[in-house]
Amino acid sequence: MGSLLRSEEMSLCQLFLQSEAAYLCVAELGELGLVQFRDLNPDVNAFQRKFVLEVRRCDEMERKLRVLEKEIKKDEIPISDMGDIPDAPLPREMIELETTFEKLENELKEVNSNAEALKKTYLELTELKHILKKTQQFFDEIAPDFPPLLTSLPTSMSYRTLYEADCESQISQIQETGMGDESTQLLGEEGLRAGGQAQMKLGFLAGVILRERLPAFERMLWRVCLGNVFLRQAEIEKPLEDPVTGDNVYKSVFIIFFQGEQLKSRVKKICEGFRATLYPCPETAADRREMIAGVVARIDELNTVLKQTTEHRHRVLVAAAKHIKNWIIKVRKIKAIYLTLNMFNLDLTRKCLIAECWCPVDDMERIHIALRRGTDRSGSSVPSILNRMDTKEIPPTFNRTNKYTQGFQNLVNAYGVAAYREINPAPFTIITFPFLFAVMFGDAGHGLLMTLIALWMVLKEQGIAVQAKSNEIFNTFFGGRYLILLMGIFSIYTGLIYNDIFSKSLNLFGSSWRASPLPKEGLYKESMMLDPQRQFSGSPYWFGMDPIWQVSGNKILFLNSYKMKLSVLLGVGQMVFGIVLGFYNHRYFNNRLNILCEFVPQIIFLLSIFGYLNILILSKWISYDSSKSGCAPSLLITLINMFLYKYPDAPCSLAPMYWGQQFFQTVLLMVAIACVPWMLCIKPYFLKKQNDARRMAALNFNNSENYNGEGEVSVSMENADTQVTGGLGHDAEFDLADIIIHQIIHTIECCLGSISHTASYLRLWALSLAHAQLSEVLWNMVLRIGLTGEKIAGGFTMYFIFAAWACLTVAVLLLMEGLSAFLHALRLHWVEFQSKFYKGDGYIFQPFSFEVILSTDNEEIS
């Protein structure tokens, strides 16, 4: 219980490792995971440390493994499970791993480059095949379409005839109007005729372009060439594979007809700008058919070579997939070891490495065994030395956990890590947190659903753990599966106490109320008043609430009073428990002044007011039955009158509950008021007296030892003060003003906090009421609609209504309301409970552990 109630006792140790044994000793400590090393070279740059070259080699190996893993996942090759986690490899194995990874990377690069070149050639041949097939259609269709002015010409007319006819048309235009385009006016009639004789046919270019670029490509051709080119295009139906990215792309074949070298140059530049690929295309049909045959033959050969290349690449990746997990773990362990060795100091005279580390005292023997094992594996004849050091530094906080307690410890650490050897709230949170949650979430039906979900995660945790890492939200729920399981179980318990199951109740033991006799004629009235003096059996319902309250009109009034008083009882009880835990902290650290000036007045102040209120609540429940209900006192008014010192004679509800109430309440009030100056003044006074006594003792010690009879100074004032004060500090460190201000804040926080924290626990009542009302509204407004249907139509209606009700139950009541109750329970523990004894200003123990390093790396990768 000691290790569970408080953090482990820690010790600062100095470690001497021989150079040849340092690597394996650190590896053994990494497997053990119980040593936190300190960086002894905080001012040394990371690139100037001793093992920086080894770390860089590990980085390079990690890079190669990431590339290899990416290629394996790209081909959807399953990665084999590694089985047992391999140990950290020996230093000489690092060279073997580097050689293996280098060989794999080079082989994979060569295969990929060959495959990319083959795919590029295959793509070009495929595009050329489509061009050759589409070209004949273009040539067959071009004659009646070019130029547009001569659409009536027969298709058998040659390009020479077309061109000559176009020239004659332009000559006629010059002769009749004296106008024409710029080129026509410059050339004149003779130039056109000469050109017509020289240019016997049209030129053309054929190629392939991405389909989405085709509209812009066509517009650019038209604008730059002034409409003097003719473009035909056709889509390639099947997508083509990009040899670089591997993505499927859609392309189109085009052919451009033009006239003259100037237009040809422009067209080529436009094709280059739009990244269109141009291919040679024969002019005659026979040459095109011959080229198609050759292209198809080459494509068949490429398919065979590509298949062989792909199979070889697949074999390489399959072989690598069997070992890649082990390789990754080995490289990460090597890198972690060298990063840790970089934190050590090098003693050149002794040829050893010196380290400092925090270790749990109870595990010192296990650490010694690990060091001996590492030294034996290295073959060193000089043993490693571990010495405990005296230090005034505050050690880290180390709380041992397992998979059950880890979730609760994380809740506490999220607020703040406990100070060294401070009481750990996690063991108490295991019970109090799910119970307070269940008080607000008290519904046995919803609690059962929550329990089943958590039970599924607990029973299937090994299979779910792998999938949970890829989803951060689900991983959060999975990490708190045991917490959710207890929350569900406690919700079932409180739901049975409230007798609330999906806003309905169960009558398991028979109601303690008897209905009025049946009237002589007709049925019972729609509502009736039950008299507790005549129609109550006298013995309460055996367990929980009587089911009759579910159908009563004053259910909310009754439950409100019950849950509100229950909240105050639970809240004051938990706060008193927190103050008692603070007493154990003070006693453990031998701080008697805090016991006298903090614990005693705090517990008296809280019990004088709210402890007394709890007694009144229990007394009222016991003493006042239905016969005395008319004179039952209002506890809130009683408490207010206690502070105002008012004791009216009438009415009877304000009369004293017991003999001597006024005197007893006056004493309690005076005691509570006296606690305020007690907390405010006594502690600063005693601290001032202690500081004066220390100063006087240090001065006397200095006067008696400073002169040794021979005129030599033996002990300085500083050392004398340290010896007398026991390391508590010099008188210059004592600031009375700061202490007084701190004590004023602490007193105000204690007094006002006792009131505000007690009121804060009323959220238990408010959240419970809200959950019950939401559940009832959901039943009456949704599910009740499905229950009113009849026959087949009613069955279909009930099917859809039940689905809607189930979805709303899970989304609103389980998730939203559950999260709300969770956050309120968290606040009650962090603020109202832990503030009574918990500082939370420590720092967590972070040992060098391969398990932690590997799990952290896996989370970052996922």
JSON list of C-alpha atoms in Angstrom, two decimals, residues 250-360:
[
{"chain": "A", "resi": 250, "resn": "TYR", "atom": "CA", "xyz": [-7.09, 10.75, -69.61]},
{"chain": "A", "resi": 251, "resn": "LYS", "atom": "CA", "xyz": [-5.68, 12.05, -72.88]},
{"chain": "A", "resi": 252, "resn": "SER", "atom": "CA", "xyz": [-6.81, 13.00, -76.37]},
{"chain": "A", "resi": 253, "resn": "VAL", "atom": "CA", "xyz": [-5.24, 12.56, -79.80]},
{"chain": "A", "resi": 254, "resn": "PHE", "atom": "CA", "xyz": [-5.01, 15.64, -82.05]},
{"chain": "A", "resi": 255, "resn": "ILE", "atom": "CA", "xyz": [-3.78, 16.51, -85.55]},
{"chain": "A", "resi": 256, "resn": "ILE", "atom": "CA", "xyz": [-3.10, 20.07, -86.69]},
{"chain": "A", "resi": 257, "resn": "PHE", "atom": "CA", "xyz": [-3.01, 21.12, -90.36]},
{"chain": "A", "resi": 258, "resn": "PHE", "atom": "CA", "xyz": [-1.14, 24.27, -91.29]},
{"chain": "A", "resi": 259, "resn": "GLN", "atom": "CA", "xyz": [0.58, 25.97, -94.18]},
{"chain": "A", "resi": 260, "resn": "GLY", "atom": "CA", "xyz": [4.14, 27.20, -94.10]},
{"chain": "A", "resi": 261, "resn": "GLU", "atom": "CA", "xyz": [7.16, 26.95, -91.80]},
{"chain": "A", "resi": 262, "resn": "GLN", "atom": "CA", "xyz": [6.17, 29.98, -89.74]},
{"chain": "A", "resi": 263, "resn": "LEU", "atom": "CA", "xyz": [2.90, 28.42, -88.63]},
{"chain": "A", "resi": 264, "resn": "LYS", "atom": "CA", "xyz": [4.69, 25.13, -88.02]},
{"chain": "A", "resi": 265, "resn": "SER", "atom": "CA", "xyz": [7.10, 26.87, -85.62]},
{"chain": "A", "resi": 266, "resn": "ARG", "atom": "CA", "xyz": [4.23, 28.55, -83.78]},
{"chain": "A", "resi": 267, "resn": "VAL", "atom": "CA", "xyz": [2.31, 25.31, -83.47]},
{"chain": "A", "resi": 268, "resn": "LYS", "atom": "CA", "xyz": [5.34, 23.50, -82.05]},
{"chain": "A", "resi": 269, "resn": "LYS", "atom": "CA", "xyz": [5.90, 26.20, -79.43]},
{"chain": "A", "resi": 270, "resn": "ILE", "atom": "CA", "xyz": [2.25, 26.07, -78.37]},
{"chain": "A", "resi": 271, "resn": "CYS", "atom": "CA", "xyz": [2.42, 22.27, -78.08]},
{"chain": "A", "resi": 272, "resn": "GLU", "atom": "CA", "xyz": [5.55, 22.61, -75.96]},
{"chain": "A", "resi": 273, "resn": "GLY", "atom": "CA", "xyz": [3.86, 25.15, -73.70]},
{"chain": "A", "resi": 274, "resn": "PHE", "atom": "CA", "xyz": [0.86, 22.88, -73.09]},
{"chain": "A", "resi": 275, "resn": "ARG", "atom": "CA", "xyz": [3.13, 19.86, -72.61]},
{"chain": "A", "resi": 276, "resn": "ALA", "atom": "CA", "xyz": [1.62, 18.05, -75.53]},
{"chain": "A", "resi": 277, "resn": "THR", "atom": "CA", "xyz": [3.65, 15.15, -76.88]},
{"chain": "A", "resi": 278, "resn": "LEU", "atom": "CA", "xyz": [4.26, 15.15, -80.66]},
{"chain": "A", "resi": 279, "resn": "TYR", "atom": "CA", "xyz": [4.83, 11.93, -82.58]},
{"chain": "A", "resi": 280, "resn": "PRO", "atom": "CA", "xyz": [5.96, 11.27, -86.18]},
{"chain": "A", "resi": 281, "resn": "CYS", "atom": "CA", "xyz": [3.12, 10.20, -88.40]},
{"chain": "A", "resi": 282, "resn": "PRO", "atom": "CA", "xyz": [3.62, 8.92, -92.01]},
{"chain": "A", "resi": 283, "resn": "GLU", "atom": "CA", "xyz": [1.71, 10.64, -94.78]},
{"chain": "A", "resi": 284, "resn": "THR", "atom": "CA", "xyz": [0.55, 7.54, -96.61]},
{"chain": "A", "resi": 285, "resn": "ALA", "atom": "CA", "xyz": [-1.84, 4.93, -95.32]},
{"chain": "A", "resi": 286, "resn": "ALA", "atom": "CA", "xyz": [0.52, 2.07, -96.19]},
{"chain": "A", "resi": 287, "resn": "ASP", "atom": "CA", "xyz": [3.33, 3.53, -94.13]},
{"chain": "A", "resi": 288, "resn": "ARG", "atom": "CA", "xyz": [0.95, 4.05, -91.22]},
{"chain": "A", "resi": 289, "resn": "ARG", "atom": "CA", "xyz": [-0.22, 0.44, -91.36]},
{"chain": "A", "resi": 290, "resn": "GLU", "atom": "CA", "xyz": [3.35, -0.78, -91.41]},
{"chain": "A", "resi": 291, "resn": "MET", "atom": "CA", "xyz": [4.25, 1.42, -88.42]},
{"chain": "A", "resi": 292, "resn": "ILE", "atom": "CA", "xyz": [1.21, 0.19, -86.45]},
{"chain": "A", "resi": 293, "resn": "ALA", "atom": "CA", "xyz": [2.32, -3.40, -86.89]},
{"chain": "A", "resi": 294, "resn": "GLY", "atom": "CA", "xyz": [5.79, -2.57, -85.60]},
{"chain": "A", "resi": 295, "resn": "VAL", "atom": "CA", "xyz": [4.40, -0.61, -82.63]},
{"chain": "A", "resi": 296, "resn": "VAL", "atom": "CA", "xyz": [2.07, -3.45, -81.61]},
{"chain": "A", "resi": 297, "resn": "ALA", "atom": "CA", "xyz": [4.94, -5.93, -81.73]},
{"chain": "A", "resi": 298, "resn": "ARG", "atom": "CA", "xyz": [7.10, -3.72, -79.52]},
{"chain": "A", "resi": 299, "resn": "ILE", "atom": "CA", "xyz": [4.21, -3.25, -77.07]},
{"chain": "A", "resi": 300, "resn": "ASP", "atom": "CA", "xyz": [3.87, -7.00, -76.71]},
{"chain": "A", "resi": 301, "resn": "GLU", "atom": "CA", "xyz": [7.58, -7.34, -75.99]},
{"chain": "A", "resi": 302, "resn": "LEU", "atom": "CA", "xyz": [7.39, -4.52, -73.43]},
{"chain": "A", "resi": 303, "resn": "ASN", "atom": "CA", "xyz": [4.47, -6.19, -71.67]},
{"chain": "A", "resi": 304, "resn": "THR", "atom": "CA", "xyz": [6.57, -9.30, -71.16]},
{"chain": "A", "resi": 305, "resn": "VAL", "atom": "CA", "xyz": [9.56, -7.34, -69.83]},
{"chain": "A", "resi": 306, "resn": "LEU", "atom": "CA", "xyz": [7.34, -5.21, -67.59]},
{"chain": "A", "resi": 307, "resn": "LYS", "atom": "CA", "xyz": [5.72, -8.31, -66.13]},
{"chain": "A", "resi": 308, "resn": "GLN", "atom": "CA", "xyz": [9.11, -9.80, -65.30]},
{"chain": "A", "resi": 309, "resn": "THR", "atom": "CA", "xyz": [10.30, -6.52, -63.78]},
{"chain": "A", "resi": 310, "resn": "THR", "atom": "CA", "xyz": [7.15, -6.21, -61.65]},
{"chain": "A", "resi": 311, "resn": "GLU", "atom": "CA", "xyz": [7.49, -9.80, -60.44]},
{"chain": "A", "resi": 312, "resn": "HIS", "atom": "CA", "xyz": [11.12, -9.24, -59.47]},
{"chain": "A", "resi": 313, "resn": "ARG", "atom": "CA", "xyz": [10.19, -6.05, -57.57]},
{"chain": "A", "resi": 314, "resn": "HIS", "atom": "CA", "xyz": [7.38, -7.89, -55.82]},
{"chain": "A", "resi": 315, "resn": "ARG", "atom": "CA", "xyz": [9.74, -10.67, -54.72]},
{"chain": "A", "resi": 316, "resn": "VAL", "atom": "CA", "xyz": [12.19, -8.15, -53.29]},
{"chain": "A", "resi": 317, "resn": "LEU", "atom": "CA", "xyz": [9.46, -6.35, -51.34]},
{"chain": "A", "resi": 318, "resn": "VAL", "atom": "CA", "xyz": [7.88, -9.58, -50.07]},
{"chain": "A", "resi": 319, "resn": "ALA", "atom": "CA", "xyz": [11.24, -10.72, -48.72]},
{"chain": "A", "resi": 320, "resn": "ALA", "atom": "CA", "xyz": [11.77, -7.33, -47.05]},
{"chain": "A", "resi": 321, "resn": "ALA", "atom": "CA", "xyz": [8.24, -7.29, -45.57]},
{"chain": "A", "resi": 322, "resn": "LYS", "atom": "CA", "xyz": [9.10, -10.37, -43.48]},
{"chain": "A", "resi": 323, "resn": "HIS", "atom": "CA", "xyz": [11.84, -8.55, -41.58]},
{"chain": "A", "resi": 324, "resn": "ILE", "atom": "CA", "xyz": [11.07, -4.83, -41.79]},
{"chain": "A", "resi": 325, "resn": "LYS", "atom": "CA", "xyz": [9.40, -4.60, -38.37]},
{"chain": "A", "resi": 326, "resn": "ASN", "atom": "CA", "xyz": [12.36, -6.23, -36.69]},
{"chain": "A", "resi": 327, "resn": "TRP", "atom": "CA", "xyz": [14.72, -3.96, -38.60]},
{"chain": "A", "resi": 328, "resn": "ILE", "atom": "CA", "xyz": [12.81, -0.85, -37.55]},
{"chain": "A", "resi": 329, "resn": "ILE", "atom": "CA", "xyz": [12.90, -1.88, -33.88]},
{"chain": "A", "resi": 330, "resn": "LYS", "atom": "CA", "xyz": [16.59, -2.70, -34.00]},
{"chain": "A", "resi": 331, "resn": "VAL", "atom": "CA", "xyz": [17.51, 0.64, -35.59]},
{"chain": "A", "resi": 332, "resn": "ARG", "atom": "CA", "xyz": [15.37, 2.59, -33.11]},
{"chain": "A", "resi": 333, "resn": "LYS", "atom": "CA", "xyz": [17.00, 0.79, -30.20]},
{"chain": "A", "resi": 334, "resn": "ILE", "atom": "CA", "xyz": [20.48, 1.48, -31.55]},
{"chain": "A", "resi": 335, "resn": "LYS", "atom": "CA", "xyz": [19.65, 5.15, -32.05]},
{"chain": "A", "resi": 336, "resn": "ALA", "atom": "CA", "xyz": [18.14, 5.44, -28.55]},
{"chain": "A", "resi": 337, "resn": "ILE", "atom": "CA", "xyz": [21.26, 3.90, -27.02]},
{"chain": "A", "resi": 338, "resn": "TYR", "atom": "CA", "xyz": [23.63, 6.30, -28.76]},
{"chain": "A", "resi": 339, "resn": "LEU", "atom": "CA", "xyz": [21.44, 9.30, -27.95]},
{"chain": "A", "resi": 340, "resn": "THR", "atom": "CA", "xyz": [21.62, 8.24, -24.31]},
{"chain": "A", "resi": 341, "resn": "LEU", "atom": "CA", "xyz": [25.39, 7.75, -24.46]},
{"chain": "A", "resi": 342, "resn": "ASN", "atom": "CA", "xyz": [25.66, 11.33, -25.75]},
{"chain": "A", "resi": 343, "resn": "MET", "atom": "CA", "xyz": [24.32, 12.45, -22.36]},
{"chain": "A", "resi": 344, "resn": "PHE", "atom": "CA", "xyz": [27.33, 10.93, -20.53]},
{"chain": "A", "resi": 345, "resn": "ASN", "atom": "CA", "xyz": [30.69, 12.45, -19.69]},
{"chain": "A", "resi": 346, "resn": "LEU", "atom": "CA", "xyz": [33.87, 10.88, -21.00]},
{"chain": "A", "resi": 347, "resn": "ASP", "atom": "CA", "xyz": [36.72, 10.33, -18.53]},
{"chain": "A", "resi": 348, "resn": "LEU", "atom": "CA", "xyz": [39.84, 10.00, -20.68]},
{"chain": "A", "resi": 349, "resn": "THR", "atom": "CA", "xyz": [42.10, 9.05, -17.78]},
{"chain": "A", "resi": 350, "resn": "ARG", "atom": "CA", "xyz": [39.99, 6.09, -16.73]},
{"chain": "A", "resi": 351, "resn": "LYS", "atom": "CA", "xyz": [38.70, 5.32, -20.24]},
{"chain": "A", "resi": 352, "resn": "CYS", "atom": "CA", "xyz": [35.16, 5.17, -18.98]},
{"chain": "A", "resi": 353, "resn": "LEU", "atom": "CA", "xyz": [31.84, 6.96, -19.35]},
{"chain": "A", "resi": 354, "resn": "ILE", "atom": "CA", "xyz": [30.26, 8.69, -16.35]},
{"chain": "A", "resi": 355, "resn": "ALA", "atom": "CA", "xyz": [26.49, 9.07, -16.04]},
{"chain": "A", "resi": 356, "resn": "GLU", "atom": "CA", "xyz": [24.03, 10.32, -13.45]},
{"chain": "A", "resi": 357, "resn": "CYS", "atom": "CA", "xyz": [20.56, 8.86, -13.15]},
{"chain": "A", "resi": 358, "resn": "TRP", "atom": "CA", "xyz": [17.47, 8.65, -10.94]},
{"chain": "A", "resi": 359, "resn": "CYS", "atom": "CA", "xyz": [16.57, 5.14, -9.82]},
{"chain": "A", "resi": 360, "resn": "PRO", "atom": "CA", "xyz": [13.84, 3.66, -7.59]}
]
